[in-house]
Short mmCIF file of N, CA and C in Angstrom, two decimals:
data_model
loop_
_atom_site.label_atom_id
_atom_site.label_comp_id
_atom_site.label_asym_id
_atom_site.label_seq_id
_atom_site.Cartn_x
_atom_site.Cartn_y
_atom_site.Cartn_z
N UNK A 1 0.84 -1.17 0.00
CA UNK A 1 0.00 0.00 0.00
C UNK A 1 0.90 1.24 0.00
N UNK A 2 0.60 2.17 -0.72
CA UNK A 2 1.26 3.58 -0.74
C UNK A 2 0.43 4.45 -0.37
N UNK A 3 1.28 5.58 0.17
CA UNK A 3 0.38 6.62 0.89
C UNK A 3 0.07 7.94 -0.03
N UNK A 4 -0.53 8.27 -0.60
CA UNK A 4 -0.63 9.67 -1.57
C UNK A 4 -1.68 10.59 -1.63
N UNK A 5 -1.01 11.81 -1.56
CA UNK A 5 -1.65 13.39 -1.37
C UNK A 5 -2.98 13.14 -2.34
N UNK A 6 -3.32 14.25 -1.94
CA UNK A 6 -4.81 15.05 -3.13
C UNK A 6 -4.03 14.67 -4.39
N UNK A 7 -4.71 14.68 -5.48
CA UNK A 7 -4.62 14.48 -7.11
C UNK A 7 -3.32 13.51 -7.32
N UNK A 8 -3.24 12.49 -6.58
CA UNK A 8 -2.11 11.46 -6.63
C UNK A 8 -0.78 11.90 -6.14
N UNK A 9 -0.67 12.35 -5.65
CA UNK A 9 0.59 13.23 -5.48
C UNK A 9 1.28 12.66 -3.93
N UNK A 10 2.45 12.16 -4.44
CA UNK A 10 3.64 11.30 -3.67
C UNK A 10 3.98 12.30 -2.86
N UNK A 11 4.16 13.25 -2.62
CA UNK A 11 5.23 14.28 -2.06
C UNK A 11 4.54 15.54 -1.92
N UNK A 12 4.67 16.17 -0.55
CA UNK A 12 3.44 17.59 -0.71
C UNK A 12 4.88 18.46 0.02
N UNK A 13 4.37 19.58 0.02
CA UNK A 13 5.12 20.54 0.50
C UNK A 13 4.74 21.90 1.43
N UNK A 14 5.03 21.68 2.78
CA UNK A 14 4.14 22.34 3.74
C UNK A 14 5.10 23.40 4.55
N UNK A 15 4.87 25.01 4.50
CA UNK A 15 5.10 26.21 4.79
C UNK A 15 4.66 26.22 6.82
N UNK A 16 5.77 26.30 7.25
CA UNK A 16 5.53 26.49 8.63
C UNK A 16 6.71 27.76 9.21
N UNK A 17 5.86 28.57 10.34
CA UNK A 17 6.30 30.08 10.55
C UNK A 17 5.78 30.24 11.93
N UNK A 18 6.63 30.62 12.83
CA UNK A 18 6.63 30.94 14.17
C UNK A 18 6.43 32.19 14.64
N UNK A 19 5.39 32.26 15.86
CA UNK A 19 5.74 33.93 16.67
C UNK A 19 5.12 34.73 16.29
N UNK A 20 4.51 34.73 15.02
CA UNK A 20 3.20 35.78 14.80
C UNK A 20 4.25 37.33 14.61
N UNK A 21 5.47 37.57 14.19
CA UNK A 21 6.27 38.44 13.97
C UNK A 21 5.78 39.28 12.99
N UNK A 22 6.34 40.95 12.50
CA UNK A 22 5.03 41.83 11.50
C UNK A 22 6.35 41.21 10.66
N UNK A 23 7.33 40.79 10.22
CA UNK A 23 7.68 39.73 9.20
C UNK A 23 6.57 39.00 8.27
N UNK A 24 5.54 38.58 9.13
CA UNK A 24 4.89 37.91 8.43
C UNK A 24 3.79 38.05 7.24
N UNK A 25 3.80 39.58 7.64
CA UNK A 25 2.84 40.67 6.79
C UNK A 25 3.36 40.89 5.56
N UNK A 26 4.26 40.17 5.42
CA UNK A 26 5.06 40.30 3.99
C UNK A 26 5.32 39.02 3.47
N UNK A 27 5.28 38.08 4.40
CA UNK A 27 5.69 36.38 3.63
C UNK A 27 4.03 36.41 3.34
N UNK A 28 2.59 36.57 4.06
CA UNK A 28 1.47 36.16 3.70
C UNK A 28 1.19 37.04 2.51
N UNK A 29 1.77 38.07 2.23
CA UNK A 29 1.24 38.79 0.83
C UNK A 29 1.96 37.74 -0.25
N UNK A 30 3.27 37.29 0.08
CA UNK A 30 3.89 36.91 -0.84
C UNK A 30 2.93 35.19 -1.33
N UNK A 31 2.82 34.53 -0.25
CA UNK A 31 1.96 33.37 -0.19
C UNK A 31 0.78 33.67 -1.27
N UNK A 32 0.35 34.38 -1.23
CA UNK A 32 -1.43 34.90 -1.53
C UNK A 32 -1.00 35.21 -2.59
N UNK A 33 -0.44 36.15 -2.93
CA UNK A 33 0.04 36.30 -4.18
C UNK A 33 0.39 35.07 -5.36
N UNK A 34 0.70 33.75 -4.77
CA UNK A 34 1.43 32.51 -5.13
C UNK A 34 0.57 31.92 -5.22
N UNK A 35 -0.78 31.77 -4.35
CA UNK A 35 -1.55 30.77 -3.89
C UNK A 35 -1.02 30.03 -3.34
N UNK A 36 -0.38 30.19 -2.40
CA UNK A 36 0.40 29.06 -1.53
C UNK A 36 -0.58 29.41 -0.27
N UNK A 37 -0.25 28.34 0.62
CA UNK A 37 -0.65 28.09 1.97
C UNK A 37 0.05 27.98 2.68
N UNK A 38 0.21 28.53 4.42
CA UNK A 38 1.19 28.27 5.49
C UNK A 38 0.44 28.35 6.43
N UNK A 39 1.59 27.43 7.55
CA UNK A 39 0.91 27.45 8.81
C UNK A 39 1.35 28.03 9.79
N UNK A 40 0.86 28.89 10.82
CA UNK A 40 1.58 30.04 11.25
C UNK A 40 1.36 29.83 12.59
N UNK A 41 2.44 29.22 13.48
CA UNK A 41 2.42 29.08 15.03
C UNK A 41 2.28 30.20 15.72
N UNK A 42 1.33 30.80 16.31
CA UNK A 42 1.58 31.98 16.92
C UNK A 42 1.12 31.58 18.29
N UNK A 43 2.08 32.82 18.95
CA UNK A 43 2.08 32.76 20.73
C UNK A 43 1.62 34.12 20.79
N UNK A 44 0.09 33.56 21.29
CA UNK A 44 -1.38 35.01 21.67
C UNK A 44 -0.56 35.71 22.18
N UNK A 45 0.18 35.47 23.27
CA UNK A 45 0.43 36.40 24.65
C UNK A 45 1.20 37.48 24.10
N UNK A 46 2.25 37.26 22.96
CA UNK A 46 2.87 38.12 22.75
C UNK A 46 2.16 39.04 21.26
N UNK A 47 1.22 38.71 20.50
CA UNK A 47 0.53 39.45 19.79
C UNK A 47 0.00 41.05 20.43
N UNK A 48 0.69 41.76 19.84
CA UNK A 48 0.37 43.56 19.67
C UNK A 48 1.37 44.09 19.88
N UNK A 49 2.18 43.35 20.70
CA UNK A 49 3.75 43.98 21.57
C UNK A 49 4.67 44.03 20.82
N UNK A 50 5.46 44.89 20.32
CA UNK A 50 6.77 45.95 19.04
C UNK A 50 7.03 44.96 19.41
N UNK A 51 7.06 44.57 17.53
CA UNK A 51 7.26 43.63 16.20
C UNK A 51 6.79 42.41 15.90
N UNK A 52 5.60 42.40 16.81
CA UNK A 52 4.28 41.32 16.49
C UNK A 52 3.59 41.79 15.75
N UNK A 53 2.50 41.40 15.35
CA UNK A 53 1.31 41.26 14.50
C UNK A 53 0.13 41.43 16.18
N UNK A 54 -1.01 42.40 15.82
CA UNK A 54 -1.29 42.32 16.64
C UNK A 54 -3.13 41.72 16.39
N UNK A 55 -3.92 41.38 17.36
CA UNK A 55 -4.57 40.20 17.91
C UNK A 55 -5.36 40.51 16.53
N UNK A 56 -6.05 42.07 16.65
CA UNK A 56 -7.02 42.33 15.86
C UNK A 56 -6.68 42.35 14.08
N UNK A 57 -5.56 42.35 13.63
CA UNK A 57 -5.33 42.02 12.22
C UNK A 57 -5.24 40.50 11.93
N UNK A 58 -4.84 39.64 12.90
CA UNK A 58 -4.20 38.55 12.91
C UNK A 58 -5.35 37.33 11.97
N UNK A 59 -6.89 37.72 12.57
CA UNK A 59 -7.53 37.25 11.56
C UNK A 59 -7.94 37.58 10.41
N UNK A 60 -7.34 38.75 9.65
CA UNK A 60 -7.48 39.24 8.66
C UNK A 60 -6.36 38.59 7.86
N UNK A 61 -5.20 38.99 8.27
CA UNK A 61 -3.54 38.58 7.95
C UNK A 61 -3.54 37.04 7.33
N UNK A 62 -4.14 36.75 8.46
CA UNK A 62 -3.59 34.89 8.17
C UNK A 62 -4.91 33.89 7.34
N UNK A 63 -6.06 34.90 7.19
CA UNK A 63 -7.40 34.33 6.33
C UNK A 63 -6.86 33.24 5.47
N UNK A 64 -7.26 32.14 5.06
CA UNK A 64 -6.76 31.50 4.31
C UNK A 64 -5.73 30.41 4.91
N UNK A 65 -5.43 30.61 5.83
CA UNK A 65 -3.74 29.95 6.39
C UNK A 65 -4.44 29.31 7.53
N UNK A 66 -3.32 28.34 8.02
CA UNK A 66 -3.50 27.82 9.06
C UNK A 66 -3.34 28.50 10.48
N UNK A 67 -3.69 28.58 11.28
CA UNK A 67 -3.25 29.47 12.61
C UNK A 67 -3.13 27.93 13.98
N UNK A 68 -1.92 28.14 14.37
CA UNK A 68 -1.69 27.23 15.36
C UNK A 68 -0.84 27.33 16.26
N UNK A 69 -0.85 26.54 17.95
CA UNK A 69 -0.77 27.56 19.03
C UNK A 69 0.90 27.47 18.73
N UNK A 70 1.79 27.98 19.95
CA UNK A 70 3.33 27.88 19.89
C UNK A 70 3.79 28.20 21.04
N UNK A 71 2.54 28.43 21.91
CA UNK A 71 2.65 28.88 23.58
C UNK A 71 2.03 29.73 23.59
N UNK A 72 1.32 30.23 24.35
CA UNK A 72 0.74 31.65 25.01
C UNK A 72 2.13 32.91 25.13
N UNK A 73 3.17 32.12 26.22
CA UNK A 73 4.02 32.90 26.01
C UNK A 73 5.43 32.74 26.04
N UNK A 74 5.41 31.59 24.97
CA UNK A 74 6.71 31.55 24.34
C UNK A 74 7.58 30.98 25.32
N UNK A 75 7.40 29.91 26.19
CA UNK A 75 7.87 29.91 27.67
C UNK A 75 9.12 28.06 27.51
N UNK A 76 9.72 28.02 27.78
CA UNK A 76 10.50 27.19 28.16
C UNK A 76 9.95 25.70 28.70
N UNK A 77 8.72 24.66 28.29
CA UNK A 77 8.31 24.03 28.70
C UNK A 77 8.64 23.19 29.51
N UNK A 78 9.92 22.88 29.26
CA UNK A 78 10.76 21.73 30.24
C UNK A 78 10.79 22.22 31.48
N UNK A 79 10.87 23.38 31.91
CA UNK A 79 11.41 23.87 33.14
C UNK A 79 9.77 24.68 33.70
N UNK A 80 8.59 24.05 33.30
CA UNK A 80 7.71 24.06 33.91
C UNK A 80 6.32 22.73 34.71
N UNK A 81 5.64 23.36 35.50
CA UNK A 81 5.11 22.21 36.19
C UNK A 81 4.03 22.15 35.23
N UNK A 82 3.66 20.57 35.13
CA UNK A 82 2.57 20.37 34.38
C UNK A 82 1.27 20.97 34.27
N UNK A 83 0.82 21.78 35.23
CA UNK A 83 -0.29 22.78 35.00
C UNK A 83 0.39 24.05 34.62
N UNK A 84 1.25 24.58 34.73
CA UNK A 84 1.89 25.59 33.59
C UNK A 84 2.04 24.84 32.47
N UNK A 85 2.56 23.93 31.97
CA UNK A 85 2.85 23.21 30.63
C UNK A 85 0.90 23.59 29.84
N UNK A 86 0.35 23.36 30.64
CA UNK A 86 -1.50 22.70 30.49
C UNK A 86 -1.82 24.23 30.14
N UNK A 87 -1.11 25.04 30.90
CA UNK A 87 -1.91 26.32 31.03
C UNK A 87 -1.28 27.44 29.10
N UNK A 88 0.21 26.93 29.27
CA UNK A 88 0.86 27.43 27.82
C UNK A 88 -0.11 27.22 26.44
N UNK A 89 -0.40 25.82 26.68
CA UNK A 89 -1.00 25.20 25.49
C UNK A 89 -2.54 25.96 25.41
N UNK A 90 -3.48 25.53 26.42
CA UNK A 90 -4.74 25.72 26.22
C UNK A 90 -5.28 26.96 26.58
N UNK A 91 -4.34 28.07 26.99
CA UNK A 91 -4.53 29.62 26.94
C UNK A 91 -4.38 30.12 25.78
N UNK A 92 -3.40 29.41 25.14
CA UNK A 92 -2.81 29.78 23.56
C UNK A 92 -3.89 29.71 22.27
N UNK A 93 -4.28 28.44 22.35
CA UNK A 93 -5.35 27.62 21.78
C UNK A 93 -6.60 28.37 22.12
N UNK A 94 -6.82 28.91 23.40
CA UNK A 94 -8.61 29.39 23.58
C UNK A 94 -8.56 30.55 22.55
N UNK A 95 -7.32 31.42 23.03
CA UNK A 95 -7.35 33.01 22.24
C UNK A 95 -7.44 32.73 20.55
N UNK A 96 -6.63 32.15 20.26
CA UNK A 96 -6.04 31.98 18.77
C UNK A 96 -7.53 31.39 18.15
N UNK A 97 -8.13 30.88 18.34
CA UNK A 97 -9.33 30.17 18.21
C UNK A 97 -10.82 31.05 18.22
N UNK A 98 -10.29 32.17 19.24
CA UNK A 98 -10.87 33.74 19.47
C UNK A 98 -11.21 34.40 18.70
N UNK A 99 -9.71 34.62 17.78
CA UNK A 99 -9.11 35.49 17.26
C UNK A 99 -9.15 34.87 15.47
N UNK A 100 -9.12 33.80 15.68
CA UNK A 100 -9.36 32.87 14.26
C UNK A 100 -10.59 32.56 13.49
N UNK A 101 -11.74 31.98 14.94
CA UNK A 101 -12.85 31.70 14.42
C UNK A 101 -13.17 30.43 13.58
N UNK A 102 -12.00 29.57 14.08
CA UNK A 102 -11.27 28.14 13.59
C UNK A 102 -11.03 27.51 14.93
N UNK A 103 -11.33 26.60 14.92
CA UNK A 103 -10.71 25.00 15.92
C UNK A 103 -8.83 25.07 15.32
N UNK A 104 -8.30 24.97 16.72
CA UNK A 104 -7.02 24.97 16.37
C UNK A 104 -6.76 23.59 17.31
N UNK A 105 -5.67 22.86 15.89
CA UNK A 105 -5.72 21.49 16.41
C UNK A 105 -3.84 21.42 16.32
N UNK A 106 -3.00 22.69 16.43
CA UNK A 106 -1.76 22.06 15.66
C UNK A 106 -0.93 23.12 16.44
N UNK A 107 0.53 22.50 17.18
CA UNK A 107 1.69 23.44 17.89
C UNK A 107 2.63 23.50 17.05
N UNK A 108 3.77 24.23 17.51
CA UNK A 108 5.36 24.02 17.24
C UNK A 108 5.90 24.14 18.70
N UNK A 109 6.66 23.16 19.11
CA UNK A 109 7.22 23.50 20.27
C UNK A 109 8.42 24.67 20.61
N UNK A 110 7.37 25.44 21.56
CA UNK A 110 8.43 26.33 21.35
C UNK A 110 9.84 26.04 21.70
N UNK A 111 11.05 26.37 21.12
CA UNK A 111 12.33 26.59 21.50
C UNK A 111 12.98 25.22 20.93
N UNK A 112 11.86 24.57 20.23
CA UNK A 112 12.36 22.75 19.78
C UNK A 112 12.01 21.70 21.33
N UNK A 113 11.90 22.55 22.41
CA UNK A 113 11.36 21.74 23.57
C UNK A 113 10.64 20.68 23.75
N UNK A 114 10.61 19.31 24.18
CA UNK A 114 9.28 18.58 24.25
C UNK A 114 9.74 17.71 25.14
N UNK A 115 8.54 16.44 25.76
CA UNK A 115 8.94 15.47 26.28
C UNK A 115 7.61 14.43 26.73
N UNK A 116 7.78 13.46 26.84
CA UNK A 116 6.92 12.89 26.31
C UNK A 116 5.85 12.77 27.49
N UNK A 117 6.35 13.70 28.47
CA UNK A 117 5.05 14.19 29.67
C UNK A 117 4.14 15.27 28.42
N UNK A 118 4.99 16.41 27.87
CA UNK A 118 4.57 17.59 27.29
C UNK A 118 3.54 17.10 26.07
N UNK A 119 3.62 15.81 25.58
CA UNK A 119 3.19 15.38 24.18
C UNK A 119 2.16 14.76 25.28
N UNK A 120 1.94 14.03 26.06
CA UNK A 120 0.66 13.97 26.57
C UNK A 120 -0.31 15.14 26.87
N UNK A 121 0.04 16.00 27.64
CA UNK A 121 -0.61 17.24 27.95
C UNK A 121 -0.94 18.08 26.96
N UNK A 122 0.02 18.19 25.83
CA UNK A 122 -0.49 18.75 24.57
C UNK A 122 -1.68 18.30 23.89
N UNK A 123 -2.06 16.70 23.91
CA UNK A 123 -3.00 15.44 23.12
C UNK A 123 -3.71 16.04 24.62
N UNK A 124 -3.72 16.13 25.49
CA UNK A 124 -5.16 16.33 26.76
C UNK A 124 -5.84 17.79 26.55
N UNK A 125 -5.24 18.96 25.87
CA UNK A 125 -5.46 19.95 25.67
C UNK A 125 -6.01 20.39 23.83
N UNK A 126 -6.21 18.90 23.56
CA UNK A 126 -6.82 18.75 21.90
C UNK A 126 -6.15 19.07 20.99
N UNK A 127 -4.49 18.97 21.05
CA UNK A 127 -3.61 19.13 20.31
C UNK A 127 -3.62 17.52 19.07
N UNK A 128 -3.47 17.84 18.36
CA UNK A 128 -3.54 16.63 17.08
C UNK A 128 -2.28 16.21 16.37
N UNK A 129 -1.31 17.75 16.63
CA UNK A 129 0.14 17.28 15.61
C UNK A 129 0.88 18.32 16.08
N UNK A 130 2.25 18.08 15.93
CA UNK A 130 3.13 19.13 16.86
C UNK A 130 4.52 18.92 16.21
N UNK A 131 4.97 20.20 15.50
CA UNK A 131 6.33 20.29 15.01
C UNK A 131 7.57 20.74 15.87
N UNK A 132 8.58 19.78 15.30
CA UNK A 132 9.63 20.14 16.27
C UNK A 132 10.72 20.30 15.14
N UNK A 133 12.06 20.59 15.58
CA UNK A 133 12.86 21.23 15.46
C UNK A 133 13.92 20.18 14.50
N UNK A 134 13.90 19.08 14.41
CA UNK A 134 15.00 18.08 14.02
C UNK A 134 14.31 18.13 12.67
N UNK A 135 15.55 18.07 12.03
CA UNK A 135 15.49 18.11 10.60
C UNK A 135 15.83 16.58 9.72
N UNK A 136 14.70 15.84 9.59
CA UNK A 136 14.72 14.65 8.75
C UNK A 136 15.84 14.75 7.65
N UNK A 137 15.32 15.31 6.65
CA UNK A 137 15.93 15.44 5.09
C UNK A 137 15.47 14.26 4.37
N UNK A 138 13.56 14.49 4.74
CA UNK A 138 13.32 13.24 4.09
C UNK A 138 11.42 12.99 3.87
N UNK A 139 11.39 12.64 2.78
CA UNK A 139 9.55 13.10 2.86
C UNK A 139 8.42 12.02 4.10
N UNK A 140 9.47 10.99 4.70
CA UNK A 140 8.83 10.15 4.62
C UNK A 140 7.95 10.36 6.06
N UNK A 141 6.25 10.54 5.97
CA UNK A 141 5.61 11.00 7.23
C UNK A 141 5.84 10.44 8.56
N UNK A 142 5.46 10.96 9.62
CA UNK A 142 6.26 10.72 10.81
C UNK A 142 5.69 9.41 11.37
N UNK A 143 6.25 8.80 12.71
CA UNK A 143 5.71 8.07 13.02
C UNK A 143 4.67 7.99 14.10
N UNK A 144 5.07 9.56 14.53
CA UNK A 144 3.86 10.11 15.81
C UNK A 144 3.84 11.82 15.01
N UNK A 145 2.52 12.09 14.87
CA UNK A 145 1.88 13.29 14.10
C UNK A 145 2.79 14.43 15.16
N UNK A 146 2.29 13.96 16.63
CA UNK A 146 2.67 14.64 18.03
C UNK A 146 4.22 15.14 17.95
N UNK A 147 4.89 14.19 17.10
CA UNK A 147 6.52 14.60 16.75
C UNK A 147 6.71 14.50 15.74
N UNK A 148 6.28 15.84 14.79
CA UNK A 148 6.64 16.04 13.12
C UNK A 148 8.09 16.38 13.11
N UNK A 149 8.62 15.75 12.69
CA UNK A 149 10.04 16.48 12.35
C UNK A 149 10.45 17.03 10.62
N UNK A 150 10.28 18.24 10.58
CA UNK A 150 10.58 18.49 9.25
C UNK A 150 11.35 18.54 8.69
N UNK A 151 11.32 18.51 6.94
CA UNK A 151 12.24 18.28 5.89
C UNK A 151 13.65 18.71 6.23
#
C-alpha cells in the first residue's frame, strides 16, 4: 500500500512560521500572491507587543492559512510544572481560536522543547500534531503526528 496526497501526489510541500512576527505581513502577501498556503504558530500572549502582528489584524492577515498555538508565552516548557505546561497550550489555543474563528488542532514546540510528559498534555489539551525542530531530510511522514520532524 502507498500513501498519496490530493490528485495522486507522492510528495506535498508544507510552509511552517513561528511567533506571529510583522515579518509575516510580507511572507502572507507573498503566499497569496502565489496561492500558496502556510501554517503560522503563533504565541497570543505576545501578539500587539513591538514587532508582532497584533490580535485584531491577525484574523485578517492569516485568512486562508493555518493558525496554530506555539505557547501563550513563548515559555521554556521543560522547566515548567505540568499545569503551567497545560496552562501554555490551552490559553494559547482558547485566544487563537478567538481570534481565528477556527478550531485549532496544531503546535510548534516552542524553542524545539518537548517530552513525552509535554506530548501527553499537549494530546489532553486537543492538540492533534506538533512540530519540532530536528530536521529529517526526508519526505517520509512521521511516526507520531505529536513529533513532526521536518524536511
Amino acid at each position: 500500500m502507498e500513501f498519496l496526497y490530493p490528485e495522486w501526489k507522492k510528495k506535498a510541500l508544507t510552509f511552517s512560521y513561528d511567533d506571529g512576527q510583522i515579518y509575516d505581513r510580507r511572507l502572507v502577501e507573498i503566499f497569496n500572491r502565489n496561492e500558496m498556503k502556510g501554517t503560522f504558530h503563533l504565541n497570543s500572549g505576545m501578539l500587539g507587543r513591538k514587532g508582532f502582528v497584533n490580535p485584531r489584524e491577525a484574523a485578517v492577515l492569516y485568512k486562508g492559512h493555518e493558525i496554530a498555538c506555539h505557547g501563550v508565552e513563548h515559555r521554556h516548557v521543560l522547566q515548567l510544572g505540568i499545569s503551567q505546561q497545560l496552562r501554555e497550550i490551552w490559553e494559547d489555543r482558547r485566544m487563537l481560536e478567538k481570534i481565528s474563528g477556527s478550531i485549532v488542532t496544531g503546535l510548534s514546540y516552542a524553542f524545539g522543547e518537548y517530552s513525552e510528559r509535554f506530548i501527553s498534555t499537549a494530546a489532553s489539551a486537543g492538540i492533534r500534531y506538533s512540530r519540532t525542530v530536528k530536521s529529517t531530510r526526508s519526505f517520509v511522514l512521521p511516526a507520531s503526528f505529536m513529533e513532526w520532524n521536518p524536511t
